[in-house]
mmCIF file of C-alpha atoms and ligand atoms in Angstrom:
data_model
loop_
_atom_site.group_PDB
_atom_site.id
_atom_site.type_symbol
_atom_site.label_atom_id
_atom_site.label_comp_id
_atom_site.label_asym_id
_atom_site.label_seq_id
_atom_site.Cartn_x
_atom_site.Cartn_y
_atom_site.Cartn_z
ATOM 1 C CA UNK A 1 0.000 0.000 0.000
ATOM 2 C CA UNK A 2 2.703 2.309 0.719
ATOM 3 C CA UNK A 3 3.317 2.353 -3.237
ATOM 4 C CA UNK A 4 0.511 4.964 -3.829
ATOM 5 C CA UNK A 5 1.697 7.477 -5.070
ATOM 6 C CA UNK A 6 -1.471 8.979 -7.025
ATOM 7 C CA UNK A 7 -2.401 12.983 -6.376
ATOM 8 C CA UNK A 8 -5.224 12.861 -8.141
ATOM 9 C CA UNK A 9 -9.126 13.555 -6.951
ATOM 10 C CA UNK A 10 -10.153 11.377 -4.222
ATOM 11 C CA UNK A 11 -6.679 9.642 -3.955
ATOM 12 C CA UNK A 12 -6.984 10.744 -0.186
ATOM 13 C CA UNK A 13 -10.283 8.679 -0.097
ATOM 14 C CA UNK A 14 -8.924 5.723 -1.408
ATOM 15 C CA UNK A 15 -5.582 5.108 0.556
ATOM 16 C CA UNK A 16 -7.789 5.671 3.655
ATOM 17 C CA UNK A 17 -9.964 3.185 2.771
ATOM 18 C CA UNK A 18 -6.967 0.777 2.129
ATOM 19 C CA UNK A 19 -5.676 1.900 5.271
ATOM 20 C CA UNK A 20 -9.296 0.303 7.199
ATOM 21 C CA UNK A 21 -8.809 -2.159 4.911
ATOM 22 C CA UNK A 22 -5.136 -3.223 6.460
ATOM 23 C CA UNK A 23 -6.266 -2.460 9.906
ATOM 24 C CA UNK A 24 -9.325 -5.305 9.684
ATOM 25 C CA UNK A 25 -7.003 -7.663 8.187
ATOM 26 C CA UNK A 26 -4.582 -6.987 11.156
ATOM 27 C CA UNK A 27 -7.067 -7.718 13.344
ATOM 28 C CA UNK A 28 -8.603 -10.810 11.689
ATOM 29 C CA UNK A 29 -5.099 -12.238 11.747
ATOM 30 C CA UNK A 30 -4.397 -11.366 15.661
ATOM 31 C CA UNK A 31 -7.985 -12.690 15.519
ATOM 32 C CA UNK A 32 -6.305 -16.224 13.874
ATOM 33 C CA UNK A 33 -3.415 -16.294 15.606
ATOM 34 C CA UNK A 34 -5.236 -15.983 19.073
ATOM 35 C CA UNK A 35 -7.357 -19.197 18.498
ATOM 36 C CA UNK A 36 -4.656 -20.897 17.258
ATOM 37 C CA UNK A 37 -2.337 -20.496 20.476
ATOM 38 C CA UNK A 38 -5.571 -21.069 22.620
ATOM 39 C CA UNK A 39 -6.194 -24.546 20.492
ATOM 40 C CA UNK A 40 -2.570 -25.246 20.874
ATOM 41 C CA UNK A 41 -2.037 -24.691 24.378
ATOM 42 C CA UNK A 42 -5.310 -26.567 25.583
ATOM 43 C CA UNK A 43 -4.080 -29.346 22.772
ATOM 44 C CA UNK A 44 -0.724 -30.280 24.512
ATOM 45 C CA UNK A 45 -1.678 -31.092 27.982
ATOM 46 C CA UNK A 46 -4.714 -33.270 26.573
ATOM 47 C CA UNK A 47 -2.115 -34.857 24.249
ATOM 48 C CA UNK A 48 0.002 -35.460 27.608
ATOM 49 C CA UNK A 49 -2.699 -36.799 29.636
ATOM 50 C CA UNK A 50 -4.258 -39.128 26.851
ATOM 51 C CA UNK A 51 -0.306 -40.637 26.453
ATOM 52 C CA UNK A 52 -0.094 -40.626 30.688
ATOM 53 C CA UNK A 53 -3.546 -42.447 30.957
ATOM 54 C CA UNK A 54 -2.923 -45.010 27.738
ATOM 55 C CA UNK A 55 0.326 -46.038 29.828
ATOM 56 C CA UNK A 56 -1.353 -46.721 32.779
ATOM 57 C CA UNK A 57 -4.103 -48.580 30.856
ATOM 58 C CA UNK A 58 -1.207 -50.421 29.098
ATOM 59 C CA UNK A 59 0.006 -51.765 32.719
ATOM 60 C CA UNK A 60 1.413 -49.049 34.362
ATOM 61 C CA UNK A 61 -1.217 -49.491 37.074
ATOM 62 C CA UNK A 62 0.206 -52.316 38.141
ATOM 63 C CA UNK A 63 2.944 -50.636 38.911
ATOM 64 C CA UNK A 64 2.461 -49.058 41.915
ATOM 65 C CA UNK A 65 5.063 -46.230 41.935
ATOM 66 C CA UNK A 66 5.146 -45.707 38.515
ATOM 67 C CA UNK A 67 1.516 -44.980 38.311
ATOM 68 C CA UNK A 68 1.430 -42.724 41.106
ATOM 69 C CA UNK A 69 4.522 -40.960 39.242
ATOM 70 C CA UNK A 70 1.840 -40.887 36.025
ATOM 71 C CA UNK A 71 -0.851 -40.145 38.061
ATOM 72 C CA UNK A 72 0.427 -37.091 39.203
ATOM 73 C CA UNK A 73 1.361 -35.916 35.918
ATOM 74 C CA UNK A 74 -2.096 -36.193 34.797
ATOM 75 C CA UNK A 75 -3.149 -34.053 37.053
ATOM 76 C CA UNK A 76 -0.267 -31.201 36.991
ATOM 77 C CA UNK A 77 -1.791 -30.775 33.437
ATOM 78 C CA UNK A 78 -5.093 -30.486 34.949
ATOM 79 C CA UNK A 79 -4.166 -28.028 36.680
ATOM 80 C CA UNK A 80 -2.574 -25.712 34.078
ATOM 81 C CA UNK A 81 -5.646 -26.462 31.669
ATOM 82 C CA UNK A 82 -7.923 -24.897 34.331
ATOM 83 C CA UNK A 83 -5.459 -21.927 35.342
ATOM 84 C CA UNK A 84 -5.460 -21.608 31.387
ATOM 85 C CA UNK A 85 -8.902 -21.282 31.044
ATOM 86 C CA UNK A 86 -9.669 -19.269 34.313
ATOM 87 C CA UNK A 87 -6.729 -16.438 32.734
ATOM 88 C CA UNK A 88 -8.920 -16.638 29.019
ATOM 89 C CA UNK A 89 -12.353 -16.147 30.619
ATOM 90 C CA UNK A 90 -10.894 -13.404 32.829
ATOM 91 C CA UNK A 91 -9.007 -11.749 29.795
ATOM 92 C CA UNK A 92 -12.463 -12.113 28.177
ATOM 93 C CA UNK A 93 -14.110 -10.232 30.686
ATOM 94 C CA UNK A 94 -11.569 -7.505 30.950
ATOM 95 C CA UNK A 95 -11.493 -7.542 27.333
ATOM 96 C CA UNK A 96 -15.233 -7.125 26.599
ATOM 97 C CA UNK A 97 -15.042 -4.219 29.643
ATOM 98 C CA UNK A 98 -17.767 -6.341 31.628
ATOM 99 C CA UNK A 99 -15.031 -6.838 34.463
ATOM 100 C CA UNK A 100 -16.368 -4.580 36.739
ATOM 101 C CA UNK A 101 -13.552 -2.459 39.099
ATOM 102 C CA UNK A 102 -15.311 -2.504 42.448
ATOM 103 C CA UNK A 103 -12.448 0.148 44.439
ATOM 104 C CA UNK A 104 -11.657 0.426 47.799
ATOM 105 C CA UNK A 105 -9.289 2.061 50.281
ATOM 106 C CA UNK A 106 -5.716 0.030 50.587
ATOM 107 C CA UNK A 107 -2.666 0.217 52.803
ATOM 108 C CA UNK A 108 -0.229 -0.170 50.089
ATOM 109 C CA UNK A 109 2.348 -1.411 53.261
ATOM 110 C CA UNK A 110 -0.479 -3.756 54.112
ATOM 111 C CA UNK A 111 -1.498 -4.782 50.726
ATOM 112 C CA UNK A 112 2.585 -5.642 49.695
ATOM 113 C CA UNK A 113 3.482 -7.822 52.807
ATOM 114 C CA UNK A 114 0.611 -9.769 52.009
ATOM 115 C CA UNK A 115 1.434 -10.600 48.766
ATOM 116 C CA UNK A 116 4.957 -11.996 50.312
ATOM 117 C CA UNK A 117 2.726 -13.789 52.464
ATOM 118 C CA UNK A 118 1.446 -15.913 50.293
ATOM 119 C CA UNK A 119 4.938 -16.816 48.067
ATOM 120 C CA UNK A 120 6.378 -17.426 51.408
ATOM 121 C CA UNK A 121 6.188 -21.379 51.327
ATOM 122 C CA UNK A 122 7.994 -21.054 47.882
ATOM 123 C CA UNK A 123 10.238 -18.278 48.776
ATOM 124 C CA UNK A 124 12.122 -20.340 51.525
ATOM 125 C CA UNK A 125 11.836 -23.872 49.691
ATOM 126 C CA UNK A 126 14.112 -21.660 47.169
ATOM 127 C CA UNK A 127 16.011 -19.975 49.749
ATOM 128 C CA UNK A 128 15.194 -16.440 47.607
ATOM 129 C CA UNK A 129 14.975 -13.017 49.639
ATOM 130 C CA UNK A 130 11.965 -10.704 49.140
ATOM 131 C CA UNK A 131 12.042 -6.972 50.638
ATOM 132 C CA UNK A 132 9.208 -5.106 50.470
ATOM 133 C CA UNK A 133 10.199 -1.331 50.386
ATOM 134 C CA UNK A 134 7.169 1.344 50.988
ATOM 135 C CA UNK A 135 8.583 5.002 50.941
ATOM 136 C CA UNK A 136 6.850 6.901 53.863
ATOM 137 C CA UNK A 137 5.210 9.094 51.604
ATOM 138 C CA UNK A 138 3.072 6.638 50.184
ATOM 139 C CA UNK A 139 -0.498 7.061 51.090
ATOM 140 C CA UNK A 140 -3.695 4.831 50.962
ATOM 141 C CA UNK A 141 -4.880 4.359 47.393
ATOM 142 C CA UNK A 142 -8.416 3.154 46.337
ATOM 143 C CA UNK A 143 -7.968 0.311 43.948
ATOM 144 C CA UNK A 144 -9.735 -2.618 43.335
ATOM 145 C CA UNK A 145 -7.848 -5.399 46.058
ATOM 146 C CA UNK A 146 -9.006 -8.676 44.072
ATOM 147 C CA UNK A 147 -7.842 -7.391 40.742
ATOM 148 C CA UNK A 148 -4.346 -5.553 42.037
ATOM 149 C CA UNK A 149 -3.583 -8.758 44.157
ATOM 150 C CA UNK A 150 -3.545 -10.681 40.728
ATOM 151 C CA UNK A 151 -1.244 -7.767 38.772
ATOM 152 C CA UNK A 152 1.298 -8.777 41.661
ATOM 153 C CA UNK A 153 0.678 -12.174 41.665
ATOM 154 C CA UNK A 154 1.661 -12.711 38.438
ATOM 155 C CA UNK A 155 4.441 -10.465 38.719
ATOM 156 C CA UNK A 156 5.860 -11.831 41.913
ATOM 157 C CA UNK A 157 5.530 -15.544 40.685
ATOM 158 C CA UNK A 158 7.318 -14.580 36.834
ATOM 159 C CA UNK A 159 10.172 -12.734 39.687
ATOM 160 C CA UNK A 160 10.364 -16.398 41.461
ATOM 161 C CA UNK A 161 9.810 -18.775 38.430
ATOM 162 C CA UNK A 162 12.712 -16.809 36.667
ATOM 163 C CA UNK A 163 15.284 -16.758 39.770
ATOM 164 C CA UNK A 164 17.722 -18.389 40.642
ATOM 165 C CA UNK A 165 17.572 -19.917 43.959
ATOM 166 C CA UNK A 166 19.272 -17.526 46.889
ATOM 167 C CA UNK A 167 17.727 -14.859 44.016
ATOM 168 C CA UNK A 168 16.601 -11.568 45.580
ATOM 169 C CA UNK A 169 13.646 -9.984 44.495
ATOM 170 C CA UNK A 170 12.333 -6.454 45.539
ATOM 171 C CA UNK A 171 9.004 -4.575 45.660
ATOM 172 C CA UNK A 172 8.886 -1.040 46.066
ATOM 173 C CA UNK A 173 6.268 1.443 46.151
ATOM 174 C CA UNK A 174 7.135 5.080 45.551
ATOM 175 C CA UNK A 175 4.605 8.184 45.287
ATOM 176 C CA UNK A 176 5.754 9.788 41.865
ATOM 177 C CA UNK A 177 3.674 12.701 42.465
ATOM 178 C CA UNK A 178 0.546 14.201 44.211
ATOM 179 C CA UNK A 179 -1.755 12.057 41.440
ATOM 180 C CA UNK A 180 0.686 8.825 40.964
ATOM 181 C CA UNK A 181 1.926 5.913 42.692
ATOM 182 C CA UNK A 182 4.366 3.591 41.622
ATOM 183 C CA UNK A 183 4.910 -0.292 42.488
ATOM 184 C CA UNK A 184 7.892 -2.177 40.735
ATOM 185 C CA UNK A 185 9.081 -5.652 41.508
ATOM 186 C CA UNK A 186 12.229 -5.863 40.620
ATOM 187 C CA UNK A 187 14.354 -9.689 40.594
ATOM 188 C CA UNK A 188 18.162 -10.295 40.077
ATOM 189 C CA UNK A 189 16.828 -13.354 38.028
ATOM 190 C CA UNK A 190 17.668 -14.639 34.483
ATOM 191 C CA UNK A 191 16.558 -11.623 32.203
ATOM 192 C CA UNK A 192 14.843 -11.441 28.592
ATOM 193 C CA UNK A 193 16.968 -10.957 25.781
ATOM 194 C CA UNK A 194 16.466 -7.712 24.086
ATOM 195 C CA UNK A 195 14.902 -8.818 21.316
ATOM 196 C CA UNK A 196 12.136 -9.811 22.846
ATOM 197 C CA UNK A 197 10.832 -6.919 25.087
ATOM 198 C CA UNK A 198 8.718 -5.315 22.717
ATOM 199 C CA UNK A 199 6.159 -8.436 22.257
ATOM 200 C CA UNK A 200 6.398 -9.723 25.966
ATOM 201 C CA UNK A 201 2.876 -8.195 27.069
ATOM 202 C CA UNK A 202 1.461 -9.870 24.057
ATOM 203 C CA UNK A 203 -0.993 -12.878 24.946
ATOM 204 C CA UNK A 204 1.233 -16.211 24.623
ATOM 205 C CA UNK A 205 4.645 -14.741 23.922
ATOM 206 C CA UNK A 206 7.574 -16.493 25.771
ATOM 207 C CA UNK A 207 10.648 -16.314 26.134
ATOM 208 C CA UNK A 208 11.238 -20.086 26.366
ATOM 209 C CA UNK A 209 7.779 -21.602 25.620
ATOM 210 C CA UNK A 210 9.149 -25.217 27.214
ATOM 211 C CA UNK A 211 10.492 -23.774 30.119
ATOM 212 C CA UNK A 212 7.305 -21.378 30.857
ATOM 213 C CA UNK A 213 5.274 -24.872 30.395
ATOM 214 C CA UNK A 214 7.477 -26.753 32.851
ATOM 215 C CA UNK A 215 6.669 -23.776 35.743
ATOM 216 C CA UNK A 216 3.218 -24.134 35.147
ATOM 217 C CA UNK A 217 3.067 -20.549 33.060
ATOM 218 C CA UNK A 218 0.238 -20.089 30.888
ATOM 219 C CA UNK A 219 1.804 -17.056 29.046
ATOM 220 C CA UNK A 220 -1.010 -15.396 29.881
ATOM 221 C CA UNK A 221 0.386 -13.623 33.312
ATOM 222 C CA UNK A 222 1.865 -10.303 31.861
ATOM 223 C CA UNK A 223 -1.709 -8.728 29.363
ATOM 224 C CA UNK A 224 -3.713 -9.820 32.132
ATOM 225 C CA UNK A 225 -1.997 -7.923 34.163
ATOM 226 C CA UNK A 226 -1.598 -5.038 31.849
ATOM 227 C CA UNK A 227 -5.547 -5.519 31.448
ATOM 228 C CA UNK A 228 -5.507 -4.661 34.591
ATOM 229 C CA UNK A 229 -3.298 -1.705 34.983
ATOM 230 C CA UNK A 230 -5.134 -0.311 31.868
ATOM 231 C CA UNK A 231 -8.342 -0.914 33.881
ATOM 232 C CA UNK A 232 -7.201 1.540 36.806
ATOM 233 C CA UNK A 233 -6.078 4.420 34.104
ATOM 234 C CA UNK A 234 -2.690 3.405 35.122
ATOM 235 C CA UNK A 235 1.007 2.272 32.616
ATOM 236 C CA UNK A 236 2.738 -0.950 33.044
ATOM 237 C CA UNK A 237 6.222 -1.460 31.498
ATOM 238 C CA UNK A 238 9.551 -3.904 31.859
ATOM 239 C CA UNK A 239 12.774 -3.970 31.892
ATOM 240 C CA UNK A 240 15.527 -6.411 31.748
ATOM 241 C CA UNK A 241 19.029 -7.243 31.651
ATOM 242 C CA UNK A 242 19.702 -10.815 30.432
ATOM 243 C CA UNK A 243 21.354 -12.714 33.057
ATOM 244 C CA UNK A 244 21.049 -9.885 35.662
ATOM 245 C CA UNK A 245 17.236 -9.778 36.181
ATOM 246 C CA UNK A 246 14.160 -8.223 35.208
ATOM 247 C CA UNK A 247 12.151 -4.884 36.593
ATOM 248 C CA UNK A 248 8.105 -4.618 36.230
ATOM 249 C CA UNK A 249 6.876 -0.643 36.598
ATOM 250 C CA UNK A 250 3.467 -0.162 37.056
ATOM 251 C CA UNK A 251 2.181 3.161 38.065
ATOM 252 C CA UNK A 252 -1.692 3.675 39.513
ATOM 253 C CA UNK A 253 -3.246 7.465 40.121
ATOM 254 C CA UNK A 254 -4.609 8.800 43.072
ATOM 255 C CA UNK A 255 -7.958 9.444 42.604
ATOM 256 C CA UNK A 256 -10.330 12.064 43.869
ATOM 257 C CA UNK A 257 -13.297 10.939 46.064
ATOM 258 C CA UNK A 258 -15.593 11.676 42.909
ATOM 259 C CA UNK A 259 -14.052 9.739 40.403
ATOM 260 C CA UNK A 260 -13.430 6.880 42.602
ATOM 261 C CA UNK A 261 -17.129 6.865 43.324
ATOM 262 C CA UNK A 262 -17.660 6.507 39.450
HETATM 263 P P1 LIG B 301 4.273 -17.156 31.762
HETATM 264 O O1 LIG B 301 3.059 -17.859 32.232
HETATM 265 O O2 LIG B 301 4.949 -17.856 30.614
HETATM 266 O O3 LIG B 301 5.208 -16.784 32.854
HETATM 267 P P2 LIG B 301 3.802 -14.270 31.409
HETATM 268 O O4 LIG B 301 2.845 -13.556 30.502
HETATM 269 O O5 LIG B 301 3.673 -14.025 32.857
HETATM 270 O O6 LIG B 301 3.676 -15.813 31.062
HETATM 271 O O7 LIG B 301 5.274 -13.900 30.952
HETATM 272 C C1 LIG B 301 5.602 -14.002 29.571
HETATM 273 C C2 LIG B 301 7.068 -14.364 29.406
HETATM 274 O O8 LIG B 301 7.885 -13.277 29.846
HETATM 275 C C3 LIG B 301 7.538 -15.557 30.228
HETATM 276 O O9 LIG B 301 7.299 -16.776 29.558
HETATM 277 C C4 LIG B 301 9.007 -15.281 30.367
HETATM 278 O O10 LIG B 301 9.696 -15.708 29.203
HETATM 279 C C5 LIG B 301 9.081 -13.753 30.406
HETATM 280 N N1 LIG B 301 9.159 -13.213 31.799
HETATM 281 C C6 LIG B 301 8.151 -12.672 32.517
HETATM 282 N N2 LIG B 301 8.583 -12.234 33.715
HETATM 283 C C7 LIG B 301 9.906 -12.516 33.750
HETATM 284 C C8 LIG B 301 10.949 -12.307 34.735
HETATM 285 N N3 LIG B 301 10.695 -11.727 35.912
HETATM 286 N N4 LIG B 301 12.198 -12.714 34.400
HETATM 287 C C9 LIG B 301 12.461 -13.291 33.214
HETATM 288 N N5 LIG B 301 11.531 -13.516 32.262
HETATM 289 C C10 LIG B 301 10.277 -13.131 32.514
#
């Protein structure tokens, strides 16, 4: 399209149209691509668990270690399909704006700790170090809990999944300004090469599809949570350093009593 070069009546018209024209097609494909990856994804655990249960059908089960081994690999997928398809129906929601933001007043101090909290089993298995890091000038916020807890969620368990053990990971909340606050979580883990920081908020991109598979990642973790972000009027953004860790920036605003109430 870019080879239109005509000045003529109504040329404007036309490479406009073209321009709609490219945009649909963009979408259809995203569109494509989007049901592919969702086929795919749900298609390789099935695939595992039909070759797990033919095994056991073939005499694994009388076996008894071995089919508790098989067993339990059955069920690992299980549990990815259904995270899988609890992150689509909630990108769906956010997606279709029918996820409704239901705010209320937070202790950010509060809100962080607790969010350690519940990594903490995994934290010390893996010997890794969290601080939490509140400047004093960070005040309450009205956010929706449910929705924030998942944004760090997802970016506390990438922080752990792509850590070393002894790793250190950091979350800090700063007040930019009188309208902003800021929450990063920041690990010293193994990075994402340059190349591929521009498409890593895009739904399925990995890094290292088999090794996001083997932690249980649905590759879904990152738009949700920049769903979410979006949601509050708020910016999300990364940045790495391959082999020396990863940052995740998202900022929220302070909102007046009247638009909260909105
Ligand atoms: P996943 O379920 O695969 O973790 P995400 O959407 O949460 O999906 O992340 C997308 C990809 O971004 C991951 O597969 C991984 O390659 C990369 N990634 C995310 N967070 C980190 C991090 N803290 N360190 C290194 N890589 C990361």
């Amino acid at each position: 399209f870019t080879t239109i070069h005509s000045k003529g009546k109504g040329s404007a018209g036309t490479i406009a149209m073209l321009q709609d024209v490219t945009d649909q097609e963009k979408l259809e494909e995203s569109r494509r691509e989007f049901v592919a990856n969702v086929s795919h994804e749900l298609r390789t655990p099935l695939t595992t668990i039909k070759s797990y249960l033919e095994a056991l059908e073939d005499g694994a089960l009388e076996e008894p270690q071995v089919a508790s081994k098989f067993v339990s690999v059955t069920r690992n997928e299980t549990e990815r399909m259904i995270r899988l398809v609890t992150d689509l129906l909630q990108l769906s929601r956010l997606d279709s704006k029918q996820a409704i933001i239901s705010r209320e007043l937070t202790d950010v101090s509060e809100m962080l700790e607790e969010v350690a909290d519940r990594f903490s089993f995994q934290l010390e298995q893996r010997s890794i170090q969290i601080d939490i890091d509140v400047l004093p000038d960070v005040e309450e916020i009205v956010l929706d809990r449910d929705r924030i807890d998942q944004v760090l969620d997802n970016l506390v368990s990438n922080a752990i999944k792509y850590t070393a053990d002894e790793g250190h990971i950091v979350i800090r909340a700063v007040r930019l300004d009188a309208k902003l606050l800021e929450i990063s979580v920041q690990d010293n883990g193994i990075g994402i090469p340059k190349k591929d920081l521009s498409r890593i908020f895009e739904r399925f991109y990995r890094v290292d599809k088999a090794r996001s598979r083997n932690m249980g990642g649905t590759g879904l973790g990152l738009s949700i949570a920049r769903e979410i972000v979006r949601a509050h009027g708020g910016t999300i953004a990364l940045e790495s350093d391959l082999g020396h860790g990863t940052k995740v920036t998202f900022t929220l605003p302070y909102l007046r009593d009247e638009e909260a109430a909105e």
